[in-house]
Amino acid sequence: MEVLSYWQKETETLPLGDLRALQLKRFQERMVHVYEHSPMYRRKYDEAGITPGDIRTLEDIRKVPFTVKEELRESQARFPPWGDFMCVPPEEGVRVFQTTGTTGIPVKVLLNKKDWTVHFYDQFMHFMHGYGIKTTDILFVPFGYGLYIAWWGFQAALEQAGVMIVPGGAQSSRDRVKNMLDWDATVVCGTPTYLLYLGETARKMGVSLPESKIRIVVAAGEPGANVPATKAAIEELYGARCYDDIGSSEISNFGFECVAQQGTHVIESMFYAECLDPDTLEPVGPGEVGELVLSNLCTESMPLLRYRMKDLVRFNRDRCDCGRTFLRLEGGILGRSDDMFQFAGVNIFPSGIENLIRQVKEFSSEYQIVVPRQGSGKRMKIRVEPASDRVSGPEMERAVSRFIEAFKYRITVTPDVEVAEVGELPRFELKAKRLIRET
Ligand SMILES: [Zn+2]
């Protein structure tokens, strides 16, 4: 393991009892804050007959109503543009973003100066130290400037910390490969999908990234960094360590992998995390899969309390080899609860299928999963592509039958596999959409 580094060692390694006491105190403060400053929260809590004074223990937090994305959307539709969940006047805002809109109309996000320069900074400093990034590192950001939050907070925080930033927006992937090398980048960030694409582009150009100075790759925006085969593929392409980074526009940046690479830590001093059964909304035990529910414990502009992330996770509360007492998400985000599907009586995560596909060297990293309508009697279909023109027909056939055997064994369902032409399947720079449900 590399040399350990912490941002706030004392809180990161707090004994659990002290950590829970800190979380309770901060939750109580946030609840007073939203109750006093946000009409939406006051209305919700009045309707539920609960006041901030009712929260005396961590157990009491379960009495607090959930917050869901649909409410934020409705609030902004009723009271445009910001809605009535903001806790600061818009004039205080210094940064705005919007959610990607993958699941509906985008939600506008506003941050005041303290959230942007203190709270976001603190969050990303946990990430930076967790990954072992140093101020002598050089970060290449292959991402275009826009309303989507990804990388702007990370870039601003690392810049504030003294890391050199090389902007990689508005360039082709080939130019990005050249620039990473020309500017001696040591750290690169991106979605797992784009990082794989960029790495493949380098290979096609005859550039060996493992011989470059890149030593750390930070992956966010999709579950990939913690899908073992995807992580391994990225690490091999770049000759670097690949670390998971988890956040969302609405809740901000809560999860980072440490150098032990044994799950993704939640910054528990800044977030309160619950893992609940998606149907009963009762807590599930460590090691069991449930839906992640998060509360902001520090931010000012739009803290979300008991926000249903709709992400499925598995908590590990054992102390990590890095010494942090912050809980870990085993395997990071396992998938969207909306994306998990049932087929032939089996619960299936698309990330589980991705892991199998990316273990097959003859396949490219792109794929599609086509799930037939229930009761149609059809098999699930997996579309894959050869990794390159050099993979022969017979090699591909053998790879497909090996894949089907592995699929039957792991997923316990027999799929049909369709082989597309090289480069035929869609590519994504942001959130990939590879699951197709037939209706
Ligand atoms: Zn750790």
GROMACS .gro file of C-alpha atoms and ligand atoms in nm:
model
  440
    1MET     CA    1   0.000   0.000   0.000
    2GLU     CA    2   0.115   0.355  -0.070
    3VAL     CA    3   0.194   0.608   0.202
    4LEU     CA    4  -0.125   0.707   0.382
    5SER     CA    5  -0.242   1.063   0.376
    6TYR     CA    6  -0.546   1.220   0.542
    7TRP     CA    7  -0.719   1.556   0.513
    8GLN     CA    8  -0.866   1.569   0.863
    9LYS     CA    9  -0.704   1.274   1.032
   10GLU     CA   10  -0.880   1.325   1.363
   11THR     CA   11  -1.235   1.310   1.221
   12GLU     CA   12  -1.146   1.048   0.959
   13THR     CA   13  -1.029   0.809   1.229
   14LEU     CA   14  -1.275   0.904   1.507
   15PRO     CA   15  -1.391   0.618   1.727
   16LEU     CA   16  -1.742   0.520   1.611
   17GLY     CA   17  -1.921   0.654   1.919
   18ASP     CA   18  -1.766   0.998   1.872
   19LEU     CA   19  -1.838   0.990   1.499
   20ARG     CA   20  -2.208   0.914   1.564
   21ALA     CA   21  -2.227   1.195   1.821
   22LEU     CA   22  -2.079   1.437   1.568
   23GLN     CA   23  -2.329   1.322   1.304
   24LEU     CA   24  -2.623   1.367   1.540
   25LYS     CA   25  -2.513   1.719   1.635
   26ARG     CA   26  -2.464   1.815   1.271
   27PHE     CA   27  -2.795   1.660   1.162
   28GLN     CA   28  -2.978   1.857   1.432
   29GLU     CA   29  -2.811   2.179   1.314
   30ARG     CA   30  -2.898   2.112   0.949
   31MET     CA   31  -3.257   2.036   1.038
   32VAL     CA   32  -3.290   2.367   1.223
   33HIS     CA   33  -3.127   2.537   0.921
   34VAL     CA   34  -3.367   2.394   0.660
   35TYR     CA   35  -3.669   2.439   0.887
   36GLU     CA   36  -3.586   2.807   0.931
   37HIS     CA   37  -3.481   2.889   0.575
   38SER     CA   38  -3.669   2.665   0.333
   39PRO     CA   39  -4.049   2.689   0.290
   40MET     CA   40  -4.055   2.342   0.131
   41TYR     CA   41  -3.893   2.172   0.429
   42ARG     CA   42  -4.103   2.364   0.681
   43ARG     CA   43  -4.419   2.259   0.497
   44LYS     CA   44  -4.306   1.896   0.480
   45TYR     CA   45  -4.212   1.878   0.845
   46ASP     CA   46  -4.523   2.062   0.964
   47GLU     CA   47  -4.737   1.818   0.766
   48ALA     CA   48  -4.551   1.526   0.922
   49GLY     CA   49  -4.590   1.683   1.267
   50ILE     CA   50  -4.216   1.689   1.334
   51THR     CA   51  -3.987   1.969   1.448
   52PRO     CA   52  -3.608   1.984   1.473
   53GLY     CA   53  -3.640   1.952   1.852
   54ASP     CA   54  -3.784   1.601   1.807
   55ILE     CA   55  -3.447   1.466   1.687
   56ARG     CA   56  -3.269   1.361   2.007
   57THR     CA   57  -3.099   1.042   1.891
   58LEU     CA   58  -2.979   0.900   1.559
   59GLU     CA   59  -3.276   0.660   1.576
   60ASP     CA   60  -3.509   0.963   1.569
   61ILE     CA   61  -3.378   1.053   1.223
   62ARG     CA   62  -3.598   0.776   1.087
   63LYS     CA   63  -3.904   0.984   1.176
   64VAL     CA   64  -3.792   1.256   0.934
   65PRO     CA   65  -3.970   1.232   0.594
   66PHE     CA   66  -3.761   1.143   0.290
   67THR     CA   67  -3.673   1.395   0.023
   68VAL     CA   68  -3.695   1.281  -0.341
   69LYS     CA   69  -3.579   1.431  -0.668
   70GLU     CA   70  -3.935   1.463  -0.798
   71GLU     CA   71  -4.013   1.707  -0.514
   72LEU     CA   72  -3.720   1.927  -0.615
   73ARG     CA   73  -3.845   1.927  -0.975
   74GLU     CA   74  -4.200   2.012  -0.872
   75SER     CA   75  -4.078   2.287  -0.641
   76GLN     CA   76  -3.881   2.450  -0.925
   77ALA     CA   77  -4.178   2.416  -1.161
   78ARG     CA   78  -4.405   2.590  -0.910
   79PHE     CA   79  -4.158   2.856  -0.803
   80PRO     CA   80  -3.919   2.906  -1.097
   81PRO     CA   81  -3.633   2.915  -1.132
   82TRP     CA   82  -3.499   2.799  -0.794
   83GLY     CA   83  -3.798   2.645  -0.620
   84ASP     CA   84  -3.860   2.686  -0.248
   85PHE     CA   85  -3.613   2.432  -0.112
   86MET     CA   86  -3.312   2.668  -0.132
   87CYS     CA   87  -3.196   2.799   0.205
   88VAL     CA   88  -3.010   3.104   0.074
   89PRO     CA   89  -3.127   3.385  -0.156
   90PRO     CA   90  -3.015   3.338  -0.520
   91GLU     CA   91  -2.802   3.656  -0.493
   92GLU     CA   92  -2.568   3.462  -0.264
   93GLY     CA   93  -2.502   3.203  -0.535
   94VAL     CA   94  -2.158   3.187  -0.696
   95ARG     CA   95  -2.194   2.858  -0.888
   96VAL     CA   96  -2.487   2.696  -1.059
   97PHE     CA   97  -2.525   2.351  -1.210
   98GLN     CA   98  -2.803   2.129  -1.326
   99THR     CA   99  -2.858   1.758  -1.295
  100THR     CA  100  -2.803   1.554  -1.611
  101GLY     CA  101  -3.173   1.496  -1.663
  102THR     CA  102  -3.122   1.124  -1.723
  103THR     CA  103  -3.444   1.055  -1.534
  104GLY     CA  104  -3.652   1.365  -1.618
  105ILE     CA  105  -3.641   1.745  -1.627
  106PRO     CA  106  -3.304   1.868  -1.489
  107VAL     CA  107  -3.296   2.018  -1.139
  108LYS     CA  108  -3.112   2.349  -1.097
  109VAL     CA  109  -2.847   2.351  -0.827
  110LEU     CA  110  -2.707   2.661  -0.656
  111LEU     CA  111  -2.404   2.698  -0.433
  112ASN     CA  112  -2.306   2.998  -0.226
  113LYS     CA  113  -1.946   3.098  -0.176
  114LYS     CA  114  -1.904   2.903   0.146
  115ASP     CA  115  -2.037   2.581  -0.010
  116TRP     CA  116  -1.813   2.620  -0.315
  117THR     CA  117  -1.489   2.730  -0.147
  118VAL     CA  118  -1.520   2.561   0.193
  119HIS     CA  119  -1.757   2.263   0.182
  120PHE     CA  120  -1.684   2.141  -0.171
  121TYR     CA  121  -1.317   2.205  -0.103
  122ASP     CA  122  -1.332   1.995   0.214
  123GLN     CA  123  -1.509   1.713   0.032
  124PHE     CA  124  -1.255   1.704  -0.250
  125MET     CA  125  -0.963   1.730  -0.009
  126HIS     CA  126  -1.086   1.403   0.146
  127PHE     CA  127  -1.081   1.259  -0.207
  128MET     CA  128  -0.739   1.403  -0.294
  129HIS     CA  129  -0.573   1.267   0.020
  130GLY     CA  130  -0.761   0.938  -0.010
  131TYR     CA  131  -0.622   0.885  -0.361
  132GLY     CA  132  -0.275   0.997  -0.258
  133ILE     CA  133  -0.267   1.297  -0.496
  134LYS     CA  134   0.005   1.547  -0.401
  135THR     CA  135   0.048   1.916  -0.476
  136THR     CA  136   0.332   1.819  -0.712
  137ASP     CA  137   0.086   1.623  -0.928
  138ILE     CA  138  -0.048   1.757  -1.258
  139LEU     CA  139  -0.418   1.701  -1.325
  140PHE     CA  140  -0.548   1.669  -1.681
  141VAL     CA  141  -0.924   1.734  -1.706
  142PRO     CA  142  -1.060   1.593  -2.034
  143PHE     CA  143  -1.402   1.748  -2.003
  144GLY     CA  144  -1.595   2.036  -2.162
  145TYR     CA  145  -1.715   2.330  -1.951
  146GLY     CA  146  -2.092   2.323  -1.912
  147LEU     CA  147  -2.384   2.303  -1.672
  148TYR     CA  148  -2.301   1.949  -1.564
  149ILE     CA  149  -2.116   1.948  -1.233
  150ALA     CA  150  -1.859   1.676  -1.307
  151TRP     CA  151  -1.500   1.778  -1.254
  152TRP     CA  152  -1.550   2.152  -1.197
  153GLY     CA  153  -1.564   2.112  -0.823
  154PHE     CA  154  -1.276   1.865  -0.831
  155GLN     CA  155  -1.070   2.095  -1.051
  156ALA     CA  156  -1.142   2.406  -0.842
  157ALA     CA  157  -1.059   2.229  -0.515
  158LEU     CA  158  -0.736   2.075  -0.638
  159GLU     CA  159  -0.632   2.410  -0.787
  160GLN     CA  160  -0.705   2.577  -0.452
  161ALA     CA  161  -0.487   2.308  -0.290
  162GLY     CA  162  -0.196   2.387  -0.521
  163VAL     CA  163  -0.219   2.112  -0.785
  164MET     CA  164  -0.137   2.219  -1.142
  165ILE     CA  165  -0.440   2.190  -1.372
  166VAL     CA  166  -0.421   2.125  -1.746
  167PRO     CA  167  -0.759   2.204  -1.906
  168GLY     CA  168  -0.860   1.938  -2.157
  169GLY     CA  169  -1.196   2.072  -2.280
  170ALA     CA  170  -1.285   2.147  -2.645
  171GLN     CA  171  -1.034   1.896  -2.786
  172SER     CA  172  -1.063   1.574  -2.980
  173SER     CA  173  -0.972   1.256  -2.798
  174ARG     CA  174  -0.655   1.226  -3.009
  175ASP     CA  175  -0.549   1.578  -2.906
  176ARG     CA  176  -0.625   1.492  -2.545
  177VAL     CA  177  -0.390   1.195  -2.564
  178LYS     CA  178  -0.115   1.418  -2.706
  179ASN     CA  179  -0.178   1.688  -2.445
  180MET     CA  180  -0.171   1.449  -2.152
  181LEU     CA  181   0.179   1.353  -2.257
  182ASP     CA  182   0.298   1.700  -2.366
  183TRP     CA  183   0.200   1.852  -2.030
  184ASP     CA  184   0.335   1.560  -1.823
  185ALA     CA  185  -0.002   1.485  -1.664
  186THR     CA  186   0.018   1.250  -1.365
  187VAL     CA  187  -0.354   1.237  -1.283
  188VAL     CA  188  -0.646   1.202  -1.526
  189CYS     CA  189  -1.018   1.199  -1.450
  190GLY     CA  190  -1.330   1.097  -1.641
  191THR     CA  191  -1.623   0.860  -1.656
  192PRO     CA  192  -1.514   0.494  -1.675
  193THR     CA  193  -1.665   0.475  -2.024
  194TYR     CA  194  -1.473   0.777  -2.150
  195LEU     CA  195  -1.149   0.675  -1.979
  196LEU     CA  196  -1.167   0.339  -2.157
  197TYR     CA  197  -1.236   0.515  -2.487
  198LEU     CA  198  -0.948   0.758  -2.435
  199GLY     CA  199  -0.716   0.472  -2.342
  200GLU     CA  200  -0.821   0.279  -2.655
  201THR     CA  201  -0.762   0.592  -2.864
  202ALA     CA  202  -0.407   0.611  -2.727
  203ARG     CA  203  -0.350   0.246  -2.815
  204LYS     CA  204  -0.472   0.303  -3.171
  205MET     CA  205  -0.233   0.599  -3.199
  206GLY     CA  206   0.051   0.372  -3.091
  207VAL     CA  207   0.093   0.566  -2.766
  208SER     CA  208   0.181   0.364  -2.456
  209LEU     CA  209   0.009   0.529  -2.161
  210PRO     CA  210   0.169   0.287  -1.912
  211GLU     CA  211   0.504   0.440  -2.012
  212SER     CA  212   0.370   0.794  -1.950
  213LYS     CA  213   0.383   0.976  -1.615
  214ILE     CA  214   0.016   0.908  -1.542
  215ARG     CA  215  -0.004   0.733  -1.206
  216ILE     CA  216  -0.360   0.796  -1.088
  217VAL     CA  217  -0.691   0.777  -1.274
  218VAL     CA  218  -1.005   0.908  -1.102
  219ALA     CA  219  -1.332   0.770  -1.233
  220ALA     CA  220  -1.681   0.907  -1.158
  221GLY     CA  221  -2.032   0.935  -1.297
  222GLU     CA  222  -2.096   0.563  -1.343
  223PRO     CA  223  -2.048   0.253  -1.128
  224GLY     CA  224  -1.753   0.130  -1.344
  225ALA     CA  225  -1.458   0.222  -1.121
  226ASN     CA  226  -1.568  -0.041  -0.875
  227VAL     CA  227  -1.673  -0.305  -1.125
  228PRO     CA  228  -1.364  -0.526  -1.090
  229ALA     CA  229  -1.314  -0.599  -1.462
  230THR     CA  230  -1.366  -0.233  -1.558
  231LYS     CA  231  -1.123  -0.112  -1.292
  232ALA     CA  232  -0.869  -0.372  -1.409
  233ALA     CA  233  -0.914  -0.268  -1.774
  234ILE     CA  234  -0.857   0.101  -1.688
  235GLU     CA  235  -0.555   0.022  -1.471
  236GLU     CA  236  -0.402  -0.185  -1.749
  237LEU     CA  237  -0.464   0.075  -2.021
  238TYR     CA  238  -0.305   0.356  -1.818
  239GLY     CA  239  -0.056   0.162  -1.610
  240ALA     CA  240  -0.199   0.353  -1.312
  241ARG     CA  241  -0.419   0.306  -1.005
  242CYS     CA  242  -0.786   0.371  -1.069
  243TYR     CA  243  -0.995   0.519  -0.786
  244ASP     CA  244  -1.368   0.565  -0.750
  245ASP     CA  245  -1.523   0.911  -0.694
  246ILE     CA  246  -1.892   0.933  -0.611
  247GLY     CA  247  -2.118   1.233  -0.592
  248SER     CA  248  -2.427   1.382  -0.746
  249SER     CA  249  -2.519   1.738  -0.843
  250GLU     CA  250  -2.789   1.760  -0.578
  251ILE     CA  251  -2.620   1.601  -0.274
  252SER     CA  252  -2.257   1.696  -0.363
  253ASN     CA  253  -1.948   1.477  -0.329
  254PHE     CA  254  -1.962   1.206  -0.069
  255GLY     CA  255  -1.761   0.899  -0.172
  256PHE     CA  256  -1.395   0.829  -0.237
  257GLU     CA  257  -1.183   0.520  -0.255
  258CYS     CA  258  -0.865   0.511  -0.050
  259VAL     CA  259  -0.534   0.354  -0.153
  260ALA     CA  260  -0.639   0.026   0.010
  261GLN     CA  261  -0.893  -0.005  -0.277
  262GLN     CA  262  -1.137  -0.209  -0.072
  263GLY     CA  263  -1.458  -0.018  -0.126
  264THR     CA  264  -1.560   0.346  -0.145
  265HIS     CA  265  -1.557   0.549   0.178
  266VAL     CA  266  -1.844   0.786   0.262
  267ILE     CA  267  -1.730   1.114   0.424
  268GLU     CA  268  -1.935   1.045   0.733
  269SER     CA  269  -1.836   1.369   0.904
  270MET     CA  270  -2.016   1.556   0.625
  271PHE     CA  271  -2.294   1.309   0.535
  272TYR     CA  272  -2.526   1.080   0.727
  273ALA     CA  273  -2.580   0.757   0.534
  274GLU     CA  274  -2.855   0.497   0.563
  275CYS     CA  275  -2.897   0.173   0.369
  276LEU     CA  276  -3.264   0.079   0.341
  277ASP     CA  277  -3.466  -0.197   0.184
  278PRO     CA  278  -3.610  -0.026  -0.131
  279ASP     CA  279  -3.954  -0.180  -0.074
  280THR     CA  280  -4.006  -0.165   0.303
  281LEU     CA  281  -3.767   0.132   0.363
  282GLU     CA  282  -3.646  -0.045   0.677
  283PRO     CA  283  -3.269  -0.053   0.744
  284VAL     CA  284  -3.079  -0.354   0.612
  285GLY     CA  285  -2.774  -0.499   0.784
  286PRO     CA  286  -2.409  -0.461   0.679
  287GLY     CA  287  -2.333  -0.671   0.371
  288GLU     CA  288  -2.692  -0.659   0.250
  289VAL     CA  289  -2.791  -0.467  -0.062
  290GLY     CA  290  -3.015  -0.167  -0.006
  291GLU     CA  291  -3.093   0.182  -0.129
  292LEU     CA  292  -2.861   0.461  -0.022
  293VAL     CA  293  -3.030   0.748   0.164
  294LEU     CA  294  -2.806   1.046   0.240
  295SER     CA  295  -2.831   1.364   0.445
  296ASN     CA  296  -2.601   1.664   0.402
  297LEU     CA  297  -2.450   1.756   0.737
  298CYS     CA  298  -2.261   2.071   0.639
  299THR     CA  299  -2.377   2.252   0.326
  300GLU     CA  300  -2.579   2.577   0.347
  301SER     CA  301  -2.739   2.654   0.013
  302MET     CA  302  -2.958   2.347  -0.041
  303PRO     CA  303  -2.889   2.077   0.216
  304LEU     CA  304  -3.088   1.764   0.143
  305LEU     CA  305  -3.209   1.561   0.439
  306ARG     CA  306  -3.286   1.191   0.398
  307TYR     CA  307  -3.249   1.217   0.023
  308ARG     CA  308  -3.332   0.895  -0.160
  309MET     CA  309  -3.041   0.847  -0.398
  310LYS     CA  310  -3.203   0.553  -0.579
  311ASP     CA  311  -2.857   0.393  -0.584
  312LEU     CA  312  -2.807   0.041  -0.456
  313VAL     CA  313  -2.516  -0.017  -0.221
  314ARG     CA  314  -2.378  -0.258   0.036
  315PHE     CA  315  -2.237  -0.112   0.361
  316ASN     CA  316  -1.917  -0.236   0.520
  317ARG     CA  317  -1.865  -0.090   0.865
  318ASP     CA  318  -1.539  -0.273   0.945
  319ARG     CA  319  -1.237  -0.055   0.999
  320CYS     CA  320  -1.043  -0.014   0.674
  321ASP     CA  321  -0.671  -0.092   0.638
  322CYS     CA  322  -0.618   0.282   0.582
  323GLY     CA  323  -0.728   0.346   0.943
  324ARG     CA  324  -1.038   0.548   0.852
  325THR     CA  325  -1.351   0.465   1.050
  326PHE     CA  326  -1.576   0.605   0.773
  327LEU     CA  327  -1.799   0.330   0.636
  328ARG     CA  328  -1.729   0.179   0.294
  329LEU     CA  329  -1.962   0.095   0.007
  330GLU     CA  330  -1.850  -0.250  -0.103
  331GLY     CA  331  -1.814  -0.238  -0.478
  332GLY     CA  332  -1.910   0.132  -0.479
  333ILE     CA  333  -2.250   0.200  -0.636
  334LEU     CA  334  -2.386  -0.137  -0.747
  335GLY     CA  335  -2.642   0.018  -0.979
  336ARG     CA  336  -2.947   0.240  -0.991
  337SER     CA  337  -3.243   0.086  -0.813
  338ASP     CA  338  -3.438   0.186  -1.127
  339ASP     CA  339  -3.190  -0.012  -1.340
  340MET     CA  340  -3.201  -0.333  -1.142
  341PHE     CA  341  -3.441  -0.563  -1.321
  342GLN     CA  342  -3.601  -0.896  -1.265
  343PHE     CA  343  -3.570  -1.158  -1.532
  344ALA     CA  344  -3.680  -1.518  -1.503
  345GLY     CA  345  -3.723  -1.462  -1.130
  346VAL     CA  346  -3.367  -1.336  -1.080
  347ASN     CA  347  -3.265  -0.986  -0.965
  348ILE     CA  348  -3.005  -0.864  -1.213
  349PHE     CA  349  -2.769  -0.565  -1.191
  350PRO     CA  350  -2.641  -0.432  -1.526
  351SER     CA  351  -2.302  -0.382  -1.354
  352GLY     CA  352  -2.279  -0.758  -1.293
  353ILE     CA  353  -2.321  -0.819  -1.666
  354GLU     CA  354  -2.069  -0.542  -1.746
  355ASN     CA  355  -1.816  -0.716  -1.527
  356LEU     CA  356  -1.853  -1.038  -1.730
  357ILE     CA  357  -1.835  -0.859  -2.067
  358ARG     CA  358  -1.521  -0.668  -1.975
  359GLN     CA  359  -1.343  -0.986  -1.874
  360VAL     CA  360  -1.355  -1.101  -2.237
  361LYS     CA  361  -1.048  -0.966  -2.418
  362GLU     CA  362  -1.202  -1.030  -2.762
  363PHE     CA  363  -1.492  -0.789  -2.684
  364SER     CA  364  -1.471  -0.408  -2.690
  365SER     CA  365  -1.582  -0.231  -2.371
  366GLU     CA  366  -1.914  -0.125  -2.531
  367TYR     CA  367  -2.227  -0.333  -2.502
  368GLN     CA  368  -2.605  -0.322  -2.484
  369ILE     CA  369  -2.844  -0.526  -2.271
  370VAL     CA  370  -3.186  -0.578  -2.425
  371VAL     CA  371  -3.445  -0.700  -2.178
  372PRO     CA  372  -3.760  -0.839  -2.340
  373ARG     CA  373  -4.106  -0.767  -2.207
  374GLN     CA  374  -4.202  -1.000  -1.926
  375GLY     CA  375  -4.400  -1.298  -2.048
  376SER     CA  376  -4.281  -1.256  -2.408
  377GLY     CA  377  -4.093  -1.586  -2.381
  378LYS     CA  378  -3.786  -1.424  -2.544
  379ARG     CA  379  -3.435  -1.448  -2.406
  380MET     CA  380  -3.240  -1.154  -2.279
  381LYS     CA  381  -3.010  -1.026  -2.555
  382ILE     CA  382  -2.656  -0.901  -2.509
  383ARG     CA  383  -2.502  -0.705  -2.797
  384VAL     CA  384  -2.124  -0.700  -2.804
  385GLU     CA  385  -1.856  -0.584  -3.048
  386PRO     CA  386  -1.518  -0.730  -3.139
  387ALA     CA  387  -1.235  -0.534  -2.972
  388SER     CA  388  -1.082  -0.467  -3.316
  389ASP     CA  389  -1.072  -0.586  -3.678
  390ARG     CA  390  -0.789  -0.817  -3.579
  391VAL     CA  391  -1.024  -1.048  -3.387
  392SER     CA  392  -1.113  -1.324  -3.637
  393GLY     CA  393  -1.460  -1.477  -3.682
  394PRO     CA  394  -1.368  -1.809  -3.519
  395GLU     CA  395  -1.196  -1.630  -3.227
  396MET     CA  396  -1.510  -1.426  -3.173
  397GLU     CA  397  -1.728  -1.738  -3.185
  398ARG     CA  398  -1.518  -1.908  -2.920
  399ALA     CA  399  -1.526  -1.593  -2.705
  400VAL     CA  400  -1.905  -1.576  -2.732
  401SER     CA  401  -1.952  -1.937  -2.620
  402ARG     CA  402  -1.715  -1.884  -2.327
  403PHE     CA  403  -1.910  -1.571  -2.235
  404ILE     CA  404  -2.245  -1.753  -2.250
  405GLU     CA  405  -2.112  -2.026  -2.018
  406ALA     CA  406  -1.986  -1.766  -1.769
  407PHE     CA  407  -2.318  -1.579  -1.794
  408LYS     CA  408  -2.520  -1.895  -1.723
  409TYR     CA  409  -2.300  -1.973  -1.425
  410ARG     CA  410  -2.292  -1.621  -1.276
  411ILE     CA  411  -2.629  -1.473  -1.363
  412THR     CA  412  -2.813  -1.810  -1.382
  413VAL     CA  413  -2.992  -1.709  -1.703
  414THR     CA  414  -2.909  -1.805  -2.064
  415PRO     CA  415  -2.871  -1.502  -2.291
  416ASP     CA  416  -2.871  -1.462  -2.669
  417VAL     CA  417  -2.556  -1.286  -2.786
  418GLU     CA  418  -2.550  -1.068  -3.095
  419VAL     CA  419  -2.219  -0.955  -3.239
  420ALA     CA  420  -2.220  -0.602  -3.386
  421GLU     CA  421  -1.960  -0.453  -3.621
  422VAL     CA  422  -1.649  -0.287  -3.473
  423GLY     CA  423  -1.752   0.062  -3.358
  424GLU     CA  424  -2.123   0.007  -3.429
  425LEU     CA  425  -2.254   0.038  -3.071
  426PRO     CA  426  -2.316   0.390  -2.937
  427ARG     CA  427  -2.037   0.568  -2.744
  428PHE     CA  428  -2.102   0.802  -2.450
  429GLU     CA  429  -1.898   1.090  -2.305
  430LEU     CA  430  -2.127   1.136  -2.007
  431LYS     CA  431  -2.373   0.892  -1.856
  432ALA     CA  432  -2.391   0.582  -2.066
  433LYS     CA  433  -2.730   0.430  -2.147
  434ARG     CA  434  -2.680   0.066  -2.228
  435LEU     CA  435  -2.991  -0.097  -2.084
  436ILE     CA  436  -3.283  -0.125  -2.325
  437ARG     CA  437  -3.617  -0.249  -2.194
  438GLU     CA  438  -3.859  -0.369  -2.459
  439THR     CA  439  -4.219  -0.269  -2.399
  440ZN      ZN  440  -0.973   0.303   0.348
   0.00000   0.00000   0.00000
